[in-house]
Coordinates of C-alpha atoms in Angstrom, one line a residue:
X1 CA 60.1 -16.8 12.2
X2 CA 61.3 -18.2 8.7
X3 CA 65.1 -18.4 8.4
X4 CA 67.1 -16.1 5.5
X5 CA 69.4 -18.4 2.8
X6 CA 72.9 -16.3 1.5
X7 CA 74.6 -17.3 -1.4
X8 CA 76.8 -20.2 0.6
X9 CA 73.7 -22.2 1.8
X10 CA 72.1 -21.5 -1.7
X11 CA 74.9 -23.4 -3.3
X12 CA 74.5 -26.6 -0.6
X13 CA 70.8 -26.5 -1.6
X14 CA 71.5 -26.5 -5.3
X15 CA 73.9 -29.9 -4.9
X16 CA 70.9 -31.1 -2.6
X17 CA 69.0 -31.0 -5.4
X18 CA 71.2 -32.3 -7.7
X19 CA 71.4 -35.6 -5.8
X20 CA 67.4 -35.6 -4.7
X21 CA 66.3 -35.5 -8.5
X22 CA 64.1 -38.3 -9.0
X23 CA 64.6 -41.1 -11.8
X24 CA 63.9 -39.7 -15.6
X25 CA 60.8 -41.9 -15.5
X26 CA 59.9 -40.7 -11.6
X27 CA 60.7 -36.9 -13.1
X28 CA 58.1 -37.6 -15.8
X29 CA 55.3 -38.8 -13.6
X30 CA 55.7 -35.9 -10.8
X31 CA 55.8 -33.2 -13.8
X32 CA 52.6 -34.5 -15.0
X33 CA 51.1 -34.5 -12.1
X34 CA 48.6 -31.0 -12.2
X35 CA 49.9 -29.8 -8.8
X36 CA 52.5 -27.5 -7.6
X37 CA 54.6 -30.4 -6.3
X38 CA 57.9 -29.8 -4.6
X39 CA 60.3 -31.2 -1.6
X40 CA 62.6 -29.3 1.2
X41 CA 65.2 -30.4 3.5
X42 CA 65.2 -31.3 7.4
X43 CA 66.1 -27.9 7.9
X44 CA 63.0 -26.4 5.7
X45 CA 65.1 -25.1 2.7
X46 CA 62.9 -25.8 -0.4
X47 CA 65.5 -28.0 -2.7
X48 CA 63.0 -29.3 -5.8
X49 CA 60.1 -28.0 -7.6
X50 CA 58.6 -29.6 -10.6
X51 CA 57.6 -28.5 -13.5
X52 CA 54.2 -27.1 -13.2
X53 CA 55.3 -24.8 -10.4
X54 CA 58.0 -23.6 -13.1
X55 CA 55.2 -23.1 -15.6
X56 CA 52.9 -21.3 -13.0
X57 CA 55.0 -19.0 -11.2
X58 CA 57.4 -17.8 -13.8
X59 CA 60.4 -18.9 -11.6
X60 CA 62.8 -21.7 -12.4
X61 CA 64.1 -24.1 -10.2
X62 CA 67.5 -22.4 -9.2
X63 CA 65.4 -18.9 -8.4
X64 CA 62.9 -20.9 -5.8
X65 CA 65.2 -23.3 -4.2
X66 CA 65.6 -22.3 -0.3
X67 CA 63.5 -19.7 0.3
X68 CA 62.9 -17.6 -3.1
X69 CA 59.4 -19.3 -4.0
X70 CA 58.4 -17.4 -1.2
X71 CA 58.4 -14.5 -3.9
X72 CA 55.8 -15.3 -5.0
X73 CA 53.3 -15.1 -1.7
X74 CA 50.5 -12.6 -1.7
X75 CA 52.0 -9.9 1.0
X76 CA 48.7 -10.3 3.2
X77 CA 49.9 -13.6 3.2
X78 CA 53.7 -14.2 3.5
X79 CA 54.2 -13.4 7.4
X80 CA 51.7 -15.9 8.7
X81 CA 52.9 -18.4 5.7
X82 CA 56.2 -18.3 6.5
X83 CA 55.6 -18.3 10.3
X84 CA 53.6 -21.7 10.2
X85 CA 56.0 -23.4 7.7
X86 CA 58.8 -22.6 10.3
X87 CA 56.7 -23.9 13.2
X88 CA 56.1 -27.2 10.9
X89 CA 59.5 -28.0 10.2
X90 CA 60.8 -26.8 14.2
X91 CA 58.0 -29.3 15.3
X92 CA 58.1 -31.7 12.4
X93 CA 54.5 -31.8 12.2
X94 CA 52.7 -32.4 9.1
X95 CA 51.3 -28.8 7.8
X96 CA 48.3 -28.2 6.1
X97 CA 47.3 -24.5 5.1
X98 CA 45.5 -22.0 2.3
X99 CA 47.4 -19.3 0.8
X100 CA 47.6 -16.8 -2.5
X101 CA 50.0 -17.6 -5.2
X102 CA 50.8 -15.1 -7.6
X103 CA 51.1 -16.8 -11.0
X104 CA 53.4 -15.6 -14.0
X105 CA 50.8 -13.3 -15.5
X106 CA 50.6 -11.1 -12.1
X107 CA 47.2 -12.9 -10.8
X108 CA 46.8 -14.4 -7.2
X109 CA 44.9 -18.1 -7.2
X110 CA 44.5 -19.4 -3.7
X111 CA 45.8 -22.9 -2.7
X112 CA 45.6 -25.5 -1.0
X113 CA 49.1 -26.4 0.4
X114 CA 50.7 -29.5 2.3
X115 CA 53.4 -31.0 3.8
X116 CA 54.6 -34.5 5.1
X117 CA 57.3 -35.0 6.8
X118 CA 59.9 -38.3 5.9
X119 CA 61.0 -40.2 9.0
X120 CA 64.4 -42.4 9.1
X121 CA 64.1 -45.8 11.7
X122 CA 64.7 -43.0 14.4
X123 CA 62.0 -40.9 14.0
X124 CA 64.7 -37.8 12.6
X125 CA 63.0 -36.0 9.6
X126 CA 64.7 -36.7 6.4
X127 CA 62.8 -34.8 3.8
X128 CA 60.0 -33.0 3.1
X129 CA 57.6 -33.6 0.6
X130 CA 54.3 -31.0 -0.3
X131 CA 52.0 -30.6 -3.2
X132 CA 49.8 -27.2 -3.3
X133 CA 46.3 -27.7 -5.0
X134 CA 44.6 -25.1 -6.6
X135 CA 41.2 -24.1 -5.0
X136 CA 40.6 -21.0 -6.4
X137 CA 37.1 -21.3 -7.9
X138 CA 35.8 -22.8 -4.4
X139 CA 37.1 -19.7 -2.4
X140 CA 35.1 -17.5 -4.7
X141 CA 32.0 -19.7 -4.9
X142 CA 32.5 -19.6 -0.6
X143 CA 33.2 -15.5 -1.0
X144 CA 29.8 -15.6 -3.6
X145 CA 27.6 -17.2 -1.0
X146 CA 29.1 -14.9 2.0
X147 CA 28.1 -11.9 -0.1
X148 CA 24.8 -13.4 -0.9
X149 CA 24.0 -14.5 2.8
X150 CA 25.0 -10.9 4.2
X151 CA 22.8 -9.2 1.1
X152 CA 19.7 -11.4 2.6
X153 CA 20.8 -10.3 5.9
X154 CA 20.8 -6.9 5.5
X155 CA 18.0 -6.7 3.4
X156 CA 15.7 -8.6 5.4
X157 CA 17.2 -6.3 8.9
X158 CA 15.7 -3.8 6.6
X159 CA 12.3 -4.8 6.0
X160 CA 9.8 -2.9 8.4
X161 CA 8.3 -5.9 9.8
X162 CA 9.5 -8.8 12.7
X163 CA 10.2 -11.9 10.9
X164 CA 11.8 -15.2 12.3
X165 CA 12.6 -19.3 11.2
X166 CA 12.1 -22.4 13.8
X167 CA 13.1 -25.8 13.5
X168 CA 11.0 -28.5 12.4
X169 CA 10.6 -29.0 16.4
X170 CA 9.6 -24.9 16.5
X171 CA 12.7 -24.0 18.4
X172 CA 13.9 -20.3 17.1
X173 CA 16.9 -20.3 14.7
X174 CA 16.8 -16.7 13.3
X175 CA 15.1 -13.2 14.1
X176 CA 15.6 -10.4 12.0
X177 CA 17.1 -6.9 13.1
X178 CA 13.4 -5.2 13.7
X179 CA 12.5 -8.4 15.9
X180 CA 15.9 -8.2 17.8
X181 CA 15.9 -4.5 18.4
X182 CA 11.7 -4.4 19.5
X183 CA 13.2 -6.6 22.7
X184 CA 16.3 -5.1 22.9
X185 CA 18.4 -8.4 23.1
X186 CA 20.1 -11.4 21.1
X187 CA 18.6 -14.6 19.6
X188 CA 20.1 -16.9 22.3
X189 CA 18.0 -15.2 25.2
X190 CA 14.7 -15.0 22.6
X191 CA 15.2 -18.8 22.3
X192 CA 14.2 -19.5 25.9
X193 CA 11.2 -17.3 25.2
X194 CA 9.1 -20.3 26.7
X195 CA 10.6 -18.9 30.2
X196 CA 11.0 -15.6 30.1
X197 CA 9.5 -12.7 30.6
X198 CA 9.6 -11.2 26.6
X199 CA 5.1 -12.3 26.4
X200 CA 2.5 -11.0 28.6
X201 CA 1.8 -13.7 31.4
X202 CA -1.7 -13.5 30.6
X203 CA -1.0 -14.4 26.9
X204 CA 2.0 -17.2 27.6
X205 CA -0.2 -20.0 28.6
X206 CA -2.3 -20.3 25.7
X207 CA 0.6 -19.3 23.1
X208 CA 2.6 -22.2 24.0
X209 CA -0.4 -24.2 23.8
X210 CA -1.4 -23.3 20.3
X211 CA 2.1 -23.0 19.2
X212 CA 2.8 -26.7 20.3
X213 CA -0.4 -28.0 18.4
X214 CA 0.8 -26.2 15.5
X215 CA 4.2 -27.7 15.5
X216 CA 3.0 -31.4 16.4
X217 CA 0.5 -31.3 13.6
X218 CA 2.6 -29.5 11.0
X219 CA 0.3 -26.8 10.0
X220 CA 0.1 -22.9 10.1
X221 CA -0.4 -21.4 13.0
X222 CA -2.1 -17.9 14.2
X223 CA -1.4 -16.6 17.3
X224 CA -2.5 -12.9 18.6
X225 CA -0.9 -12.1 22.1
X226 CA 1.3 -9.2 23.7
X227 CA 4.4 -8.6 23.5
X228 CA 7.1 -6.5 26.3
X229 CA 8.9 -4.1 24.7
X230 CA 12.6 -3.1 25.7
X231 CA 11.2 -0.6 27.9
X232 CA 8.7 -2.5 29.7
X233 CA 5.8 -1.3 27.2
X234 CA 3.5 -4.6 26.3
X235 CA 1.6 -4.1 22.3
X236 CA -0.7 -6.2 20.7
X237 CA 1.0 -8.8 18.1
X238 CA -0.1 -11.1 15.4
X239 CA 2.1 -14.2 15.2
X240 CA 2.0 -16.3 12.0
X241 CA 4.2 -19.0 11.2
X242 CA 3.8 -21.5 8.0
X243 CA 5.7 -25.0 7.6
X244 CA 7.9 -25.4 4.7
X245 CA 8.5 -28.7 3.7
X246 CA 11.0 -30.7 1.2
X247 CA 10.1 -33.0 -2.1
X248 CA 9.0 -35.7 0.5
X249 CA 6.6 -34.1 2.1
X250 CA 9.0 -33.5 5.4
X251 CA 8.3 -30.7 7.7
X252 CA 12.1 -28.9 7.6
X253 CA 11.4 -25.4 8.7
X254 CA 9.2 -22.8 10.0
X255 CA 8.6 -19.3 8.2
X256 CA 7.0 -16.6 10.4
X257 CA 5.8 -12.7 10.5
X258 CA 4.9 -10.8 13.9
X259 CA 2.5 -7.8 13.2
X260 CA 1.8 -5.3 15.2
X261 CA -2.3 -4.9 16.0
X262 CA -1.8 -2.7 18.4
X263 CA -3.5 0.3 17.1
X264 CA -5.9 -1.2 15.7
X265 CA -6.5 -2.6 19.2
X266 CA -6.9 0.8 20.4
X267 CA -9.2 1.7 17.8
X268 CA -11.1 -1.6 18.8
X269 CA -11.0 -0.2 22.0
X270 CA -12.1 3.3 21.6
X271 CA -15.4 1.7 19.6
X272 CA -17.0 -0.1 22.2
X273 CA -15.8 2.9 24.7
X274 CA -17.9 4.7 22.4
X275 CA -20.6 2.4 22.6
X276 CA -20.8 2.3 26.4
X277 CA -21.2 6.1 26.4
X278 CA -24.1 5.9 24.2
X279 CA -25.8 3.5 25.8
X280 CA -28.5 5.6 27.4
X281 CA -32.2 4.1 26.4
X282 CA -32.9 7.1 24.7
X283 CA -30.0 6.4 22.1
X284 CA -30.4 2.2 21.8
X285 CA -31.5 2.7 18.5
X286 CA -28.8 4.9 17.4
X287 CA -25.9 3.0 19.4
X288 CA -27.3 -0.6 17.6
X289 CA -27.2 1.2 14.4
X290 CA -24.1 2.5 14.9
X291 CA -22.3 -0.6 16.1
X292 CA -23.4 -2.6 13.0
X293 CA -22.2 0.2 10.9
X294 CA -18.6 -0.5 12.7
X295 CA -18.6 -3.9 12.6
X296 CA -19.6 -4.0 8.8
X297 CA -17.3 -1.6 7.4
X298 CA -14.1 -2.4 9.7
X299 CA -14.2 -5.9 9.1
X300 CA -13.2 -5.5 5.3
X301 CA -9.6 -3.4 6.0
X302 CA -8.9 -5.6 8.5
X303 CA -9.6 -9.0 7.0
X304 CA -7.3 -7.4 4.8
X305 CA -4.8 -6.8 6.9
X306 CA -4.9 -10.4 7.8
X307 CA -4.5 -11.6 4.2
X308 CA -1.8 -9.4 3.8
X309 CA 0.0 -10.8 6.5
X310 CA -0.3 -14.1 5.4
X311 CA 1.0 -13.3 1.5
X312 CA 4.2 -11.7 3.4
X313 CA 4.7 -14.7 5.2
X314 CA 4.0 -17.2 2.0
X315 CA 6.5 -14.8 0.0
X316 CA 8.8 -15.3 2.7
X317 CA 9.1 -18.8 3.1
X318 CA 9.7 -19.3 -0.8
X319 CA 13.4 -20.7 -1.5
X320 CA 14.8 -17.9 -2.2
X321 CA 12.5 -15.7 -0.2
X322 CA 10.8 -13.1 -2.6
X323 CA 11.4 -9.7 -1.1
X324 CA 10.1 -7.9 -3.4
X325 CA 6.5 -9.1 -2.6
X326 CA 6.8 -9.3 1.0
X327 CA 7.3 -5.6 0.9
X328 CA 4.6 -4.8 -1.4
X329 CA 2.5 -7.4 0.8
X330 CA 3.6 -5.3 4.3
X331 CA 2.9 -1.8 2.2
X332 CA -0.8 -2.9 2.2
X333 CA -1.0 -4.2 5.5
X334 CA 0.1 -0.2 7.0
X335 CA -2.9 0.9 4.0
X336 CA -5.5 -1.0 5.1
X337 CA -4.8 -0.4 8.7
X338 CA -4.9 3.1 8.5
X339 CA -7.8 2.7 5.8
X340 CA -9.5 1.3 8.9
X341 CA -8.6 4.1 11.0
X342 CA -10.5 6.3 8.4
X343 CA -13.3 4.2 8.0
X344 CA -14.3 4.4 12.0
X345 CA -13.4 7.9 11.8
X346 CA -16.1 9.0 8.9
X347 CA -18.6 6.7 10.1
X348 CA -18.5 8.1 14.1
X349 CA -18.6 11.9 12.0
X350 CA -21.4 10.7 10.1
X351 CA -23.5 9.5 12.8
X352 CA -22.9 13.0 14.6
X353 CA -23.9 14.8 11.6
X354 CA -20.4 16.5 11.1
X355 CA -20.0 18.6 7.9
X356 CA -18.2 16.7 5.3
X357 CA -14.8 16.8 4.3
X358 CA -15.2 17.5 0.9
X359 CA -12.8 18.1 -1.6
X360 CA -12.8 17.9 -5.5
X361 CA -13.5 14.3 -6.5
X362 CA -12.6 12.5 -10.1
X363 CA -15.4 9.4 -9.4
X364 CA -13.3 8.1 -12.7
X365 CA -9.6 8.1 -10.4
X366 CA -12.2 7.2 -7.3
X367 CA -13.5 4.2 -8.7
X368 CA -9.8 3.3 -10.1
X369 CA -8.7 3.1 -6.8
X370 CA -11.2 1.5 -5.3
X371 CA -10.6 -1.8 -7.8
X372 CA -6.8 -1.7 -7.4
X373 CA -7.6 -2.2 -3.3
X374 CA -10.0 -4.9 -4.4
X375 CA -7.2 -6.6 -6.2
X376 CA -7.1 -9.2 -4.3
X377 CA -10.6 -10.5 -4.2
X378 CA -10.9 -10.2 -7.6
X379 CA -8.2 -12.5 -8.4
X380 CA -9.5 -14.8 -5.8
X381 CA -13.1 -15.1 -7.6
X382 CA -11.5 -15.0 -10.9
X383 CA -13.8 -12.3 -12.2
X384 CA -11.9 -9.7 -14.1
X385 CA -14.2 -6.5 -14.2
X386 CA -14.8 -4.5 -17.4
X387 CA -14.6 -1.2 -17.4
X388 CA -16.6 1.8 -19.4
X389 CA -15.4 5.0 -17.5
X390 CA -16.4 8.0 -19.5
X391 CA -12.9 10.2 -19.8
X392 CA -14.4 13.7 -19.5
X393 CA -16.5 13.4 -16.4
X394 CA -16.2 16.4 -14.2
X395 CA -15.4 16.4 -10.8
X396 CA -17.6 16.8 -7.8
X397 CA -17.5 17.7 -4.1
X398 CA -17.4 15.0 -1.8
X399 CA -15.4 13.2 0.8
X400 CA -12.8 10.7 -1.3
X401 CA -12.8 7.8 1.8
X402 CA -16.3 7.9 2.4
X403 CA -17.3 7.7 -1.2
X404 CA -14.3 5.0 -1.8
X405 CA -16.7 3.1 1.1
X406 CA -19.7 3.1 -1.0
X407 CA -17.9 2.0 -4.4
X408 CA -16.1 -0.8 -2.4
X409 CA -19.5 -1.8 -0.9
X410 CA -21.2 -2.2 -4.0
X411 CA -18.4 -4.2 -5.7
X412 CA -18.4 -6.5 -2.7
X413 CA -21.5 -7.0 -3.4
X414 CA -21.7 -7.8 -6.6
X415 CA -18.2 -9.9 -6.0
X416 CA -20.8 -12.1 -3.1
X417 CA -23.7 -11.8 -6.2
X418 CA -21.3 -13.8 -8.7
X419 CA -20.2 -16.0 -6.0
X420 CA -23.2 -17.7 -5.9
X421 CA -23.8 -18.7 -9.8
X422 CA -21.9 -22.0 -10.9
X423 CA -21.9 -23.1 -14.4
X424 CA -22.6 -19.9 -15.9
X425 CA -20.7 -16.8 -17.4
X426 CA -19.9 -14.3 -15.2
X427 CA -19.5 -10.6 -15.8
X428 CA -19.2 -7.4 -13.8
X429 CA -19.2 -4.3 -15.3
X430 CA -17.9 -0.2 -13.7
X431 CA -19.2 2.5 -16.2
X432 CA -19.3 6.3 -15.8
X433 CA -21.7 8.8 -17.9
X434 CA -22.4 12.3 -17.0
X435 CA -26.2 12.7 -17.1
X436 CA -27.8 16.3 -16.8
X437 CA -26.0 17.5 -13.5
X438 CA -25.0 14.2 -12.3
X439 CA -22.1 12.5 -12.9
X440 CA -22.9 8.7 -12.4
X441 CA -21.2 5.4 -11.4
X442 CA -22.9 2.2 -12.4
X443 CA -21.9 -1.4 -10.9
X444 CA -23.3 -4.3 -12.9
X445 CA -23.0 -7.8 -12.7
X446 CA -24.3 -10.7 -13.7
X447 CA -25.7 -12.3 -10.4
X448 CA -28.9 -13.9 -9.6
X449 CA -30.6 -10.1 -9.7
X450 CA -33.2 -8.6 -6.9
X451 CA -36.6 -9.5 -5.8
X452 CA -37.3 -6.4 -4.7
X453 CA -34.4 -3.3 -5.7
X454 CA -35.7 -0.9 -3.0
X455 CA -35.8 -2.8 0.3
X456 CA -32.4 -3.6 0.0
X457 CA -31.0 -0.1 1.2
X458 CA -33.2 -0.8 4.4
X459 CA -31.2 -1.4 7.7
X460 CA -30.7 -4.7 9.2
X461 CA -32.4 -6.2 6.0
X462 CA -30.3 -8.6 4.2
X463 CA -30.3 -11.5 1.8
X464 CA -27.1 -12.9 2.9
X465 CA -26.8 -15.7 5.8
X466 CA -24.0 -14.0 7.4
X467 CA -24.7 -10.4 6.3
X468 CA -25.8 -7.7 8.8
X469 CA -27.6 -6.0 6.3
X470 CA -25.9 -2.4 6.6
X471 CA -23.9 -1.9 4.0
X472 CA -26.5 -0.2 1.9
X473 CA -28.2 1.5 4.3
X474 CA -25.1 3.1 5.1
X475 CA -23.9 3.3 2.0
X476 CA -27.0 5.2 0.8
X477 CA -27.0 7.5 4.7
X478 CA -23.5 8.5 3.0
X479 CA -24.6 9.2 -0.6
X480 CA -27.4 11.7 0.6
X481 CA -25.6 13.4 3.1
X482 CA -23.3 14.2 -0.2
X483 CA -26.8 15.6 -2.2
X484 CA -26.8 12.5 -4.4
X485 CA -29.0 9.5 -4.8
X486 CA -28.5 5.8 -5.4
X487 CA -30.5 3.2 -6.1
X488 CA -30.5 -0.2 -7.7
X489 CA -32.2 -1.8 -10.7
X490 CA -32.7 -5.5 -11.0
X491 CA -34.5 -8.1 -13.2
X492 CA -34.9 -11.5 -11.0
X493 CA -32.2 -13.9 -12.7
X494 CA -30.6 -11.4 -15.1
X495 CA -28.4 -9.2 -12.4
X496 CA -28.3 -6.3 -11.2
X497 CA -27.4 -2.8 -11.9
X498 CA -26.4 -0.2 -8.7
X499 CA -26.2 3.3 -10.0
X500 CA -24.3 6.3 -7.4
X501 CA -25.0 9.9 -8.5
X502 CA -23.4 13.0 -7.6
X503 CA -24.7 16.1 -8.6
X504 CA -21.0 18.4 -10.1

């Protein structure tokens, strides 16, 4: 521990000093110097301070001689200060250490201090000689960037969703909290994930495989296999990882999302459950029907889904990651997930002739919503729609998902119509009109129009290469079963006009 100075040792010190001074010239140069600057005897006992440690701490020379600069620690820091000084000058080996200073207006800087020791021919220590260099400004930048690193931290531990980085070489750096606590274990043990037991073993194989082309060829990689669970539980995942890269073009990092598919797995499952039961000769017709229907509808929410997952991950990978987005990004993935949950579950009560669910409908607020889910794809077409909604429209009776189906098939559809002209203007119109005892919706756009506007709403009949063609026929099963009508009008080459009535 440091030693105490009385009065008697004090007055030693002071004729120390008194013969240590330094030249008037030396004096000059070592008060100019913008450092706390100062020297101490064999024994420790501070004998000489210069001029800006005056100015600084308030204190003149005769009060800080021996051991009263020590007055001017922070008290968090005195005891280990004073602790390692006295080890230094016990051992007589140079000291290097950072420390609070409390300067004349009350204020604590921090500091950077040292201390070199003077050697005569025998190696006994003469003198000591330190300077203490204010670093203030970095500690606070390095407390800043603490604070910021723990805020990203915790705020991406909070976001509902498994996210991770790799290497350049794909070797896992970081997992968030949700990640960490789905297997119940730290990142060291998920880093040998290659060998243990955290994917299903019929899944591993081909994960590594597709994971280690992605990596060698520097490109984004997607991944769906199953994952164990802390409590032995495997679930469906979909693993996505993007490269980022630097100004040259260097692969530096991996961003990546894990999402969980594993209801809508089930729900997968479920459907073709369904269609084995229905199998029977006597119900081929109905099952074929049926399945198209399923396959039609639930492939929009979920190529949602998809797209969703892949903005969170893009937000995520931005420098500084864009939280904001990501979460409004993994809001629409759990919307259009259950959206496809609803879709398979009006559909299989359609087919069986179930009453509706009907409840009082504003086609206006209907229609609304249906163009804020198609966001996305209206952005991506660059088609910004128009919109004519007459304000005083009653309501109707009808079942809200199922009608929110129809609208979003029609716009789809017109979206696809558009698609296909190049060179031209392009225009899509949503109007609303009450008409007798209907209220109506009309879709127009601007495509290359309709040979012939009635078979269209056939089933299996479609114009489209890749189309199924039972989105109308559906679209128009669900219309009627609500009392309405719709129908489409068309001129070939000058669009087409789909009108959806319901009678209020």
């Amino acid at each position: 521990m440091a030693r105490s100075y009385d009065d008697s040792t004090r007055t030693t010190v002071r004729k120390r000093v008194a013969k240590a001074l330094p030249t008037p010239d030396l004096r000059t140069i070592i008060d100019a110097i913008p450092v706390l600057a100062w020297t101490a005897g064999p024994d420790g006992a501070a004998d000489f301070f210069n001029s800006y440690w005056v100015a600084f701490s308030g204190l003149s020379s005769e009060e800080s001689v021996a051991q009263g600069w020590s007055q001017v620690l922070h008290p968090e820091d005195r005891e280990r200060v004073l602790s390692d000084w006295q080890a230094a000058v016990e051992t007589g080996v140079p000291i290097e250490m950072e420390l609070r200073l409390r300067r004349s207006d009350g204020d604590y800087l921090w500091f950077l201090a040292r201390a070199q020791p003077l050697r005569d021919a025998s190696g006994q220590v003469l003198k000591w000689y330190g300077t203490s260099t204010e670093i203030d400004a970095r500690r606070k930048q390095e407390h800043l960037a603490r604070e910021s690193a723990d805020s990203y931290s915790q705020i991406l531990d909070r976001v509902p969703a498994m996210l991770f980085t790799t290497t350049a070489e794909g070797e896992l750096e970081f997992v968030n909290g949700p990640l960490l606590r789905y297997f119940g274990t730290g990142l060291e043990a998920l880093q040998a994930w290659k060998q243990a037991a955290h994917l299903h073993p019929d899944d591993l194989p081909h994960t590594i495989a597709l994971w280690s082309q992605a990596v060698a060829a520097g490109e984004a990689c997607l991944i769906e296999h199953r994952m164990r669970r802390h409590d032995g539980v495997y679930r469906w995942f979909q693993f996505q990882a993007v490269p980022q890269r630097d100004d040259g073009g260097r692969l530096v990092r991996w961003y990546g999302s894990i999402t969980d598919l594993d209801d809508v797995k089930r729900k997968d499952a479920e459907l073709r459950a369904m269609e084995t039961r229905l199998s029977s000769a006597s119900k081929m017709a109905a099952v074929s029907q049926l399945s198209a229907a399923i396959a039609h509808e639930v492939s929009q929410p979920l190529a949602a889904v998809v797209a969703n997952g892949d903005a969170c991950t893009r937000w995520l990978s931005m420098q500084p990651p864009n939280i904001e987005r990501a979460l409004q990004s993994l809001e629409r993935v759990g919307r259009d997930a259950a959206a496809s949950a609803d879709v398979v579950q009006r559909i299989r009560l359609l087919f069986q002739r179930a009453p509706l669910v009907r409840e009082p409908l504003d086609l206006n607020a209907v229609t609304t919503e249906v163009l804020q889910m198609l966001h996305g794809e209206l952005l991506h077409t660059g088609v910004t729609p128009k919109r004519e909604l007459e304000p005083t429209l009653p309501v109707v009776q009808g079942d809200r998902v199922q009608i929110q189906q129809v609208l979003s098939n029609l716009l789809r559809n017109a979206l696809e119509a558009l698609g296909e002209q190049e060179g031209v203007a392009r225009s899509l119109t949503v109007s609303s009109r009450l008409d007798g005892d209907e209220a109506i919706v009309f879709v127009t756009d601007s495509g290359p129009g309709l040979s012939d506007p009635h078979i269209i709403f056939q089933p299996f009949f479609t114009t489209k290469r890749t189309g199924m063609g039972m989105g109308l026929a559906i679209s128009r099963t669900i219309v009627e079963a609500h009392g309405g009508r719709l129908w489409a009008t068309s001129e070939p080459g000058a669009g087409a006009t789909f009108a959806l009535a319901i009678r209020v």
